[in-house]
Each structure stands twice: as structure tokens, then as C-alpha cells.
Tab-separated table of C-alpha atoms in Angstrom:
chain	number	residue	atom	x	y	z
K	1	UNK	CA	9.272	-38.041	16.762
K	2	UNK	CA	12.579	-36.751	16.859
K	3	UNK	CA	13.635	-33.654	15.084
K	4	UNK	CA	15.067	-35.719	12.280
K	5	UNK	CA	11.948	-37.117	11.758
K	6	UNK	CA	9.737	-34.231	12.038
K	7	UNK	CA	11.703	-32.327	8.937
K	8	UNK	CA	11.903	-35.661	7.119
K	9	UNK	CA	8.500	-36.283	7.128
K	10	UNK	CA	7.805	-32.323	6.359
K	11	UNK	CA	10.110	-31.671	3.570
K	12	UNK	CA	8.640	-34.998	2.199
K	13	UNK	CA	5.012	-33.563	2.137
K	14	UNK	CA	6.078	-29.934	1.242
K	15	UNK	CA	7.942	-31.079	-1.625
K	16	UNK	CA	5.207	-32.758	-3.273
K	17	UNK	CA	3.320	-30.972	-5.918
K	18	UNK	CA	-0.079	-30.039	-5.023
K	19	UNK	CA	-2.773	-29.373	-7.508
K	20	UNK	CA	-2.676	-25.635	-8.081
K	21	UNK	CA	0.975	-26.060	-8.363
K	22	UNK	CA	0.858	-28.239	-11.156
K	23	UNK	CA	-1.727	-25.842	-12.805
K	24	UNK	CA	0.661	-22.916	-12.328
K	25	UNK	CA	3.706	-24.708	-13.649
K	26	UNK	CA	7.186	-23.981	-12.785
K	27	UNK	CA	8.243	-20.962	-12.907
K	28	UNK	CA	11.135	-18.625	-12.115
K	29	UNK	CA	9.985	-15.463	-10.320
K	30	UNK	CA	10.669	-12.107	-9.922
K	31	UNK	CA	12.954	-11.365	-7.332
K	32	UNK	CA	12.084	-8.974	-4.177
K	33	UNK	CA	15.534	-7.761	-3.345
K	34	UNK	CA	16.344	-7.213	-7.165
K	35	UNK	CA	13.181	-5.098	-7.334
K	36	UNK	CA	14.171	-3.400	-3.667
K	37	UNK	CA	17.579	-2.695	-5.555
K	38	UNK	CA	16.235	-1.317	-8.589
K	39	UNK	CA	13.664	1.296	-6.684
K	40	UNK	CA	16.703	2.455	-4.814
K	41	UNK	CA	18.690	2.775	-7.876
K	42	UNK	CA	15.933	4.836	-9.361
K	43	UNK	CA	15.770	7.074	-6.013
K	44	UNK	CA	19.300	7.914	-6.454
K	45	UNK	CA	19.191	9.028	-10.480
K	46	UNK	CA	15.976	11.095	-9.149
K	47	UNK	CA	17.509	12.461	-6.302
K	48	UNK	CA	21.058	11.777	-6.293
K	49	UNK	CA	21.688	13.842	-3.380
K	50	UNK	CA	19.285	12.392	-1.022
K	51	UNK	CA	19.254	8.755	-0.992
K	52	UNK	CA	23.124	7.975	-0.822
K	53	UNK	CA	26.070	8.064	1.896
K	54	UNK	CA	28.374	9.000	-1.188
K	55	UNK	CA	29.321	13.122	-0.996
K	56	UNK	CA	27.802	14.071	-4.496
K	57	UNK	CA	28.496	17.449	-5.830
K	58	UNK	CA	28.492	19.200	-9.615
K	59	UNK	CA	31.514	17.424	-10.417
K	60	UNK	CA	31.304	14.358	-9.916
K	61	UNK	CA	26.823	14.217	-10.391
K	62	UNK	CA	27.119	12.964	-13.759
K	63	UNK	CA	29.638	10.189	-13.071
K	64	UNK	CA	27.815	9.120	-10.290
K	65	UNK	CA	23.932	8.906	-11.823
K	66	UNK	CA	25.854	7.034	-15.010
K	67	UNK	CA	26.925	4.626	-12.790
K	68	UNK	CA	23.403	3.885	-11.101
K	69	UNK	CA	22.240	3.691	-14.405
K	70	UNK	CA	24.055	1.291	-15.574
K	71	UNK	CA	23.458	-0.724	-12.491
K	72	UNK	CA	19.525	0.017	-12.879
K	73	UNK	CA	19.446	-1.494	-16.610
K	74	UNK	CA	21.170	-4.413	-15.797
K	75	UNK	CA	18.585	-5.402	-12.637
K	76	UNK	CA	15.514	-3.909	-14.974
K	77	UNK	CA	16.525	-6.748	-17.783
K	78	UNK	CA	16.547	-9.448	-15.483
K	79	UNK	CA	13.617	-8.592	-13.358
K	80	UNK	CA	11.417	-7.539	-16.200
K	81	UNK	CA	12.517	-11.257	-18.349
K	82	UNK	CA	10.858	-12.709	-15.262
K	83	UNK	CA	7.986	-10.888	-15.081
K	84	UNK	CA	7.033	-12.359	-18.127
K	85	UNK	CA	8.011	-15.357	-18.178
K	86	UNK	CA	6.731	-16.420	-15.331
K	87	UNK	CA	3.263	-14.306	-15.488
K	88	UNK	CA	2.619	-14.262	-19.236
K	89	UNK	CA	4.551	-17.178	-20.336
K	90	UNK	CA	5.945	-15.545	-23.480
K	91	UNK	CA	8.949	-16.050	-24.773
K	92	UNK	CA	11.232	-12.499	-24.753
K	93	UNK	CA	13.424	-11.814	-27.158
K	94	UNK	CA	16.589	-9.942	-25.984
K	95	UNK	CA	16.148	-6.942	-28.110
K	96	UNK	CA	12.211	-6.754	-26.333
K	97	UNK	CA	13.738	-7.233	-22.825
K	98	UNK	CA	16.396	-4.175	-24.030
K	99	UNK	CA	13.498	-1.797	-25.704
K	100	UNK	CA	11.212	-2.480	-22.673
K	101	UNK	CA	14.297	-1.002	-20.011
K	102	UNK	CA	15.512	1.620	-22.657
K	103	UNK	CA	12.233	3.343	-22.997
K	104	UNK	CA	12.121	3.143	-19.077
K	105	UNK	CA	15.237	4.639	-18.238
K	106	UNK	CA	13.616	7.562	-21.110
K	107	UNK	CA	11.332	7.679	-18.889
K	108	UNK	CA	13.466	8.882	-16.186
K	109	UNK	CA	13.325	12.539	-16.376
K	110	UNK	CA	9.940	12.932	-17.051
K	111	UNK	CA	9.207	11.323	-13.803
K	112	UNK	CA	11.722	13.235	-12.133
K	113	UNK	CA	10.257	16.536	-13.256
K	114	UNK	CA	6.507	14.939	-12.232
K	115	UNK	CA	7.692	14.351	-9.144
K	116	UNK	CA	9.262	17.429	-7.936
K	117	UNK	CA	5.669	19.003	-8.708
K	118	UNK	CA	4.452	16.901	-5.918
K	119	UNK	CA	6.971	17.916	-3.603
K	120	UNK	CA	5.887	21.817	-4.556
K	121	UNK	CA	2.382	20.502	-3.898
K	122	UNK	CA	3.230	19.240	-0.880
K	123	UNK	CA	5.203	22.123	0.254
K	124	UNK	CA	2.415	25.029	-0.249
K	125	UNK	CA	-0.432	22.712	0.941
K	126	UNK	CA	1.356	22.147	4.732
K	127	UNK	CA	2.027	25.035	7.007
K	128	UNK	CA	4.322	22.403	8.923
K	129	UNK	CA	6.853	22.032	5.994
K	130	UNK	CA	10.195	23.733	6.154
K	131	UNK	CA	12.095	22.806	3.384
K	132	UNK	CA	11.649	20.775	-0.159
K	133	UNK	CA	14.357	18.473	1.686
K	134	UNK	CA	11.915	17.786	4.318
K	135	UNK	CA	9.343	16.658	2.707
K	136	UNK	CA	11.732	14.680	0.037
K	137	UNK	CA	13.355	12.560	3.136
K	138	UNK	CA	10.212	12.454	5.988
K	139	UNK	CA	6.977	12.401	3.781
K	140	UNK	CA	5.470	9.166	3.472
K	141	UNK	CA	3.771	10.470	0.582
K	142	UNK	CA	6.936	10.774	-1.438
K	143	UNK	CA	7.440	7.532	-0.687
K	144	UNK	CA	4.446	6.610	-2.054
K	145	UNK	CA	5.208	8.737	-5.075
K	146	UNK	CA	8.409	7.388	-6.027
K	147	UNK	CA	7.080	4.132	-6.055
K	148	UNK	CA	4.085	4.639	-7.851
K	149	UNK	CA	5.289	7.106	-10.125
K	150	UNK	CA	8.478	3.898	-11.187
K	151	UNK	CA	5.402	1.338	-10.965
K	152	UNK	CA	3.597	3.606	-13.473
K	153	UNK	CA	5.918	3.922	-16.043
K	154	UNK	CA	6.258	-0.244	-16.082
K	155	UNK	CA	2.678	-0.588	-16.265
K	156	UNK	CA	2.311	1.774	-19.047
K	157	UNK	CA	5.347	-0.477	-21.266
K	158	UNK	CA	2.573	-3.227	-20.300
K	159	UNK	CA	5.269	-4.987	-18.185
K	160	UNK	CA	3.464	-8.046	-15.456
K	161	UNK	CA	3.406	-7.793	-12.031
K	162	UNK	CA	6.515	-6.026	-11.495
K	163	UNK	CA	4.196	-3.003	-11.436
K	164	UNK	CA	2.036	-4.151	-8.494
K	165	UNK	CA	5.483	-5.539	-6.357
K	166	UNK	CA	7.092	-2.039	-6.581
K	167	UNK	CA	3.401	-0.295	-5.177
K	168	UNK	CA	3.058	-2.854	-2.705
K	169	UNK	CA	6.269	-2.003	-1.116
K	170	UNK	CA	5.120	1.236	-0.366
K	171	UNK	CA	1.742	0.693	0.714
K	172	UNK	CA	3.283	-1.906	2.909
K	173	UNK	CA	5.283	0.755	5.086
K	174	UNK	CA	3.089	4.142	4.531
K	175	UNK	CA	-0.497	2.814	4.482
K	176	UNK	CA	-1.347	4.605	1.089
K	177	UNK	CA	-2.410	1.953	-1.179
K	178	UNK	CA	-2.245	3.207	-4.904
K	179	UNK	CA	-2.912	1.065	-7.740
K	180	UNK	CA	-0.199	1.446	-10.710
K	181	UNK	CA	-2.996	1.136	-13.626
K	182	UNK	CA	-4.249	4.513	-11.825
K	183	UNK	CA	-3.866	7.870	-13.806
K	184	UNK	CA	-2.216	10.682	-11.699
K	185	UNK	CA	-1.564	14.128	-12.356
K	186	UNK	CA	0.712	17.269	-11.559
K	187	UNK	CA	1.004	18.421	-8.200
K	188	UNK	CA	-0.645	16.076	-6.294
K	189	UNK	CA	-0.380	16.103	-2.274
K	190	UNK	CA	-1.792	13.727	0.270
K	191	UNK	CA	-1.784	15.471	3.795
K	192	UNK	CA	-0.781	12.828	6.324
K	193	UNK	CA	-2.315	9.703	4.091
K	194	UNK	CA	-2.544	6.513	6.320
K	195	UNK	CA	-5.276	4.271	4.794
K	196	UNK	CA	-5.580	6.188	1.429
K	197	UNK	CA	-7.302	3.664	-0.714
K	198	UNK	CA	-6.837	4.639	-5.069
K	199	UNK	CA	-7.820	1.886	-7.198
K	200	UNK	CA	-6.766	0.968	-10.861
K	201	UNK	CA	-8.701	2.934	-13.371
K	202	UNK	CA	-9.179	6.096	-11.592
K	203	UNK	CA	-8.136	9.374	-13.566
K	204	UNK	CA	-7.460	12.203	-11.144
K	205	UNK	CA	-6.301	15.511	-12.317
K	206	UNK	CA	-3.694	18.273	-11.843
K	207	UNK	CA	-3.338	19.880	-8.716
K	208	UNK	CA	-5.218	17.403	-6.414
K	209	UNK	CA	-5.282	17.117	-2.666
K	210	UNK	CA	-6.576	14.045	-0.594
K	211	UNK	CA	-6.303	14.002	3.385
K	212	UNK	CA	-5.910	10.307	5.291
K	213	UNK	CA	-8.588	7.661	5.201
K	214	UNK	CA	-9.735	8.711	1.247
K	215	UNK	CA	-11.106	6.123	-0.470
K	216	UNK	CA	-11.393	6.527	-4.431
K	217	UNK	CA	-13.454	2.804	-5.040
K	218	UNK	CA	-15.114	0.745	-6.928
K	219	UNK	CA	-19.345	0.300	-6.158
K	220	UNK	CA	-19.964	-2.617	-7.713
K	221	UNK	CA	-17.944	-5.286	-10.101
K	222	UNK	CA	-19.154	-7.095	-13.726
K	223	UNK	CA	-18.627	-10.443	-14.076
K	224	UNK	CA	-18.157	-12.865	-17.195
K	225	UNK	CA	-19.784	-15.907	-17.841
K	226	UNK	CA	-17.673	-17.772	-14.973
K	227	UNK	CA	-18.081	-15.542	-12.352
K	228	UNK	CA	-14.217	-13.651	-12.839
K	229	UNK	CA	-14.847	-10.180	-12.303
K	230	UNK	CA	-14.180	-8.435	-15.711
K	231	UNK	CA	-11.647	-5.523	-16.106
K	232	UNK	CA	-13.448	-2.581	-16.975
K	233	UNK	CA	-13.257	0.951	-15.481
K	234	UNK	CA	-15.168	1.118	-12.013
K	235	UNK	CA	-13.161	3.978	-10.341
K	236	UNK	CA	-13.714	7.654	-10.258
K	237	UNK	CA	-12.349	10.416	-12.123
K	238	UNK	CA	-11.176	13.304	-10.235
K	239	UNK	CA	-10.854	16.487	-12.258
K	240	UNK	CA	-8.205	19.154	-11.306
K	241	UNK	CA	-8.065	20.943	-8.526
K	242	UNK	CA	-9.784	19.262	-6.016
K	243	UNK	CA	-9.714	18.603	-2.309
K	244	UNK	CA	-11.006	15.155	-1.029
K	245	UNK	CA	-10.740	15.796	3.028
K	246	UNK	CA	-10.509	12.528	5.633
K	247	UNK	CA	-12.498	9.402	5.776
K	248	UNK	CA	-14.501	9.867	2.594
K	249	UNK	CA	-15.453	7.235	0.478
K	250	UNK	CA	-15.901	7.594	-3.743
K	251	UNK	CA	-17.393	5.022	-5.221
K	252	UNK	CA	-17.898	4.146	-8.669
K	253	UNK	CA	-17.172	5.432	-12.123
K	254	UNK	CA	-18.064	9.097	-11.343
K	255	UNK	CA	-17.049	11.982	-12.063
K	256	UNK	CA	-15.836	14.985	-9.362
K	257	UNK	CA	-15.859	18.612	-11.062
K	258	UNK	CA	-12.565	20.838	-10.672
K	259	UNK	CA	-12.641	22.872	-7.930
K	260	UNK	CA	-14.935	20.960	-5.997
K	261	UNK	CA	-13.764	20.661	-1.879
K	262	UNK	CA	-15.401	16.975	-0.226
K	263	UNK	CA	-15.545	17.531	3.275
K	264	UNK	CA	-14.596	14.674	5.724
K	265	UNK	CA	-16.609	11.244	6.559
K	266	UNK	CA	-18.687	11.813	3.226
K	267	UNK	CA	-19.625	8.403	0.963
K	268	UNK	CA	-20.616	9.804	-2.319
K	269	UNK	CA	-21.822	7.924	-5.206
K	270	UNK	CA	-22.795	10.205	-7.597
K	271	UNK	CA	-21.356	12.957	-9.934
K	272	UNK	CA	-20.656	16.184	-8.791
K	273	UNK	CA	-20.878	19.595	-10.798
K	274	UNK	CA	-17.360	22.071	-10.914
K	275	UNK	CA	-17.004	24.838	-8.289
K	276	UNK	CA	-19.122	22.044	-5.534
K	277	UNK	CA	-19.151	21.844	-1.976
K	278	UNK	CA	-19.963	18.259	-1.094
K	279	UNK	CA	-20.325	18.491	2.639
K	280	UNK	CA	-21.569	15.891	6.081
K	281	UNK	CA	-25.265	16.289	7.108
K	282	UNK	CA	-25.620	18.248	9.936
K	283	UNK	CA	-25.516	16.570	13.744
K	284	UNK	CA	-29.302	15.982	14.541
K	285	UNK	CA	-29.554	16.649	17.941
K	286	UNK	CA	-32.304	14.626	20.046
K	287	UNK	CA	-33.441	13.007	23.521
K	288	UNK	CA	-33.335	9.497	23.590
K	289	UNK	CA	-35.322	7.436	26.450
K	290	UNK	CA	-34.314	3.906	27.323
K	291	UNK	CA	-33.253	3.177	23.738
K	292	UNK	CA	-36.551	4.443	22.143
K	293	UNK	CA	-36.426	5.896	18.638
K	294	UNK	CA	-32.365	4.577	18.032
């Protein structure tokens, strides 16, 4: 076939509705680069000095985060419409659609202030660190932050998907995978944090630390009468100040004391008191002969 033919032939069977098309209807999604556009915009009200080419100084601060603003509420309107519409196929009114981004832009400052406790988190936690700066332009887990932080704030104004799109950009270039139905506290660090693993209904505290590889899990799902897995907490709660070290596994909906340290490579599937020290089994050392007793 010629080439023609080939896309002829391919548009004609690509074009055709299958059935789980049909079921989902047409719809009108959000869109990627809108949402890409609206974290950035966020960034720079947050940080206006960091995430912007433009020379920003006392003067001219407040001209230039009014402008972003604006900018932000205008992409948060459209992007949030289609969240809904095309996930919970209910009709928005235009004063919703302009409550839903007001009382996000209120949230603004609040997750401004949040955030700059991780950064202080971050900074006395990490010998390495030299500045606030540093860790506000290098640190994957401010990234992270931002993002989930923004995603949070959605989630909690009950808004679809949009949520999960803005977390998912994150964990898609840092590793850290952080639900935005999860609870998270003041001052909260992760060291390093490739393949950090926090699901949606875990509650962790004030002044946590997690090192890479954590995984805060669920054990074991319930199901409903069709076999969907039903929506009901299944993640730990981590109480404040606690340190999670690398590779360990939590599973479940359990409960981690304050002031408890985990020590590295541990699965743990049970509640553990305040003041703990959950720690490896020690190496077993042995002979071995031709494969006998492994």
C-alpha cells in the first residue's frame, strides 16, 4: 500500500467509535499545557523571585504577582469547568466555576507560608544545604511540594482530576509519588526521595522526615459487591516528628507514634508506640555447604 493508503485506511479505523468510547461519551478535557501554565503561575505568586527571567524587586513585587494572578484565575476557570464536565458531568454554573478559583487563589498564602516551613525543614535536616535558595531552585522535593501542596488545595474544593494531573507532573520528573487526597503537615523534608511512594488517605504529622525508597501503603483493599475496590482509608497515619529512613515499607491503616525513628529496609505492619525505635533484624551470620540450609 502506498502511504496514501496506509493513513486512509488508519484514520478510517481510528476514527470509529469503539465501545468504551461510546460508554465514556464525548467529552472536552482538561488541558495539559493550561494546567503546566497554571502551576507555573502559582510558582511565581509563591516565589516571585525565583521562577521568572523578569528583575523583580519591592517596587514593582506587587504589580508583578497581580498580574500572574490575574493570569492564574483566568486558566483556573477554564481548566477547573473541564474538570467537571468532563469527569463529573455536572453542569457548572459560572458563579460555582468563580467561588471554586476565588477560594483557591485564598488559598494562596496559606500555602505559601506551609511551604516555606518545608524549605526550613529541609534546610536544618541536610548538612549539604547552603542556602534557602538552594534548596527552593535544586530540591526535587520542593518540586514535589509545590505541586502537591496546589494539587491539595483543589482536592480539598472537591475539584476532579485536576488534582491528580498537577501531582503526576511531579512524580513524573522527581520520582516522589504523592497522592493529593493525602494529609501533610508542617515542616516536612524528604532527604534525596526517588521512589517515595504516599498514598491517598494517609495523615502524617508536623515535622516529618522520610529518606528515598519510603513507602507509606495500603495492605490490603475492600471491595463492593462488583468487585470495585471501595474508597475507604487504608494508609497510615504518621504522627509528628518522625523519621521514616530508606527502603521501608508501611502498610496499612496504622498508626506510627511521634518521635518514633524507622530504620532502613524495614516492612512494618503494625502500630507503633511514641518515643519507638523500629529497627532491621540483625545479619545472621552462617556457613552454607553446597546450597544446604538456604
Amino acid at each position: 500500500m502506498n502511504r496514501s493508503q496506509v493513513i486512509a485506511e488508519n484514520v478510517s479505523k481510528l476514527s470509529a467509535v469503539s465501545d468504551v468510547e461510546s460508554r465514556l461519551g464525548t467529552r472536552n478535557l482538561p488541558a495539559i499545557e493550561m494546567v503546566q501554565k497554571m502551576v507555573e503561575l502559582s510558582k511565581q505568586v509563591i516565589f516571585p523571585e525565583y521562577f521568572t527571567s523578569d528583575e523583580i524587586n519591592y517596587e514593582n513585587r506587587c504589580y508583578y504577582i497581580g498580574v500572574c494572578m490575574d493570569q492564574l484565575y483566568d486558566l483556573l476557570r477554564k481548566q477547573i469547568f473541564l474538570s467537571f464536565s468532563a469527569f463529573k458531568k455536572t453542569e457548572m454554573l459560572e458563579d460555582d466555576i468563580d467561588e471554586l478559583s476565588a477560594k483557591f487563589l485564598c488559598e494562596l498564602p496559606e500555602i505559601k507560608r506551609v511551604l516555606y516551613t518545608d524549605v526550613d525543614a529541609m534546610f536544618h535536616s541536610d548538612p549539604a544545604v547552603t542556602s534557602y535558595s538552594e534548596i527552593i531552585f535544586c530540591y526535587p522535593i520542593m518540586q514535589v511540594m509545590i505541586h502537591y501542596r496546589i494539587a491539595h488545595a483543589l482536592h480539598k474544593l472537591g475539584v476532579p482530576v485536576l488534582p491528580r494531573i498537577i501531582t503526576e507532573m511531579a512524580h513524573s520528573k522527581t520520582g516522589i509519588d504523592i497522592h493529593p487526597g493525602a494529609q501533610i503537615g508542617e515542616y516536612f523534608s524528604i532527604d534525596h526521595g526517588t521512589g517515595v511512594v504516599i498514598g491517598e488517605t494517609c495523615i502524617i504529622g508536623d515535622h516529618v522526615t522520610l529518606y528515598q525508597g519510603v513507602t507509606l501503603g495500603a495492605k490490603s483493599f475492600s471491595f463492593d459487591d462488583n468487585g470495585v475496590p471501595l474508597n475507604t482509608p487504608r494508609h497510615p497515619i504518621i504522627e509528628d516528628h518522625v523519621t521514616i529512613y530508606s527502603n521501608t515499607s508501611i502498610l496499612g491503616r496504622i498508626t506510627i507514634g511521634h518521635h518514633t525513628i524507622v530504620g532502613g529496609n524495614v516492612w512494618l505492619t503494625n502500630s507503633v508506640s511514641p518515643y519507638s525505635k523500629v529497627l532491621q533484624q540483625k545479619a545472621i551470620a552462617t556457613t552454607f555447604s553446597d546450597g544446604a540450609g538456604i
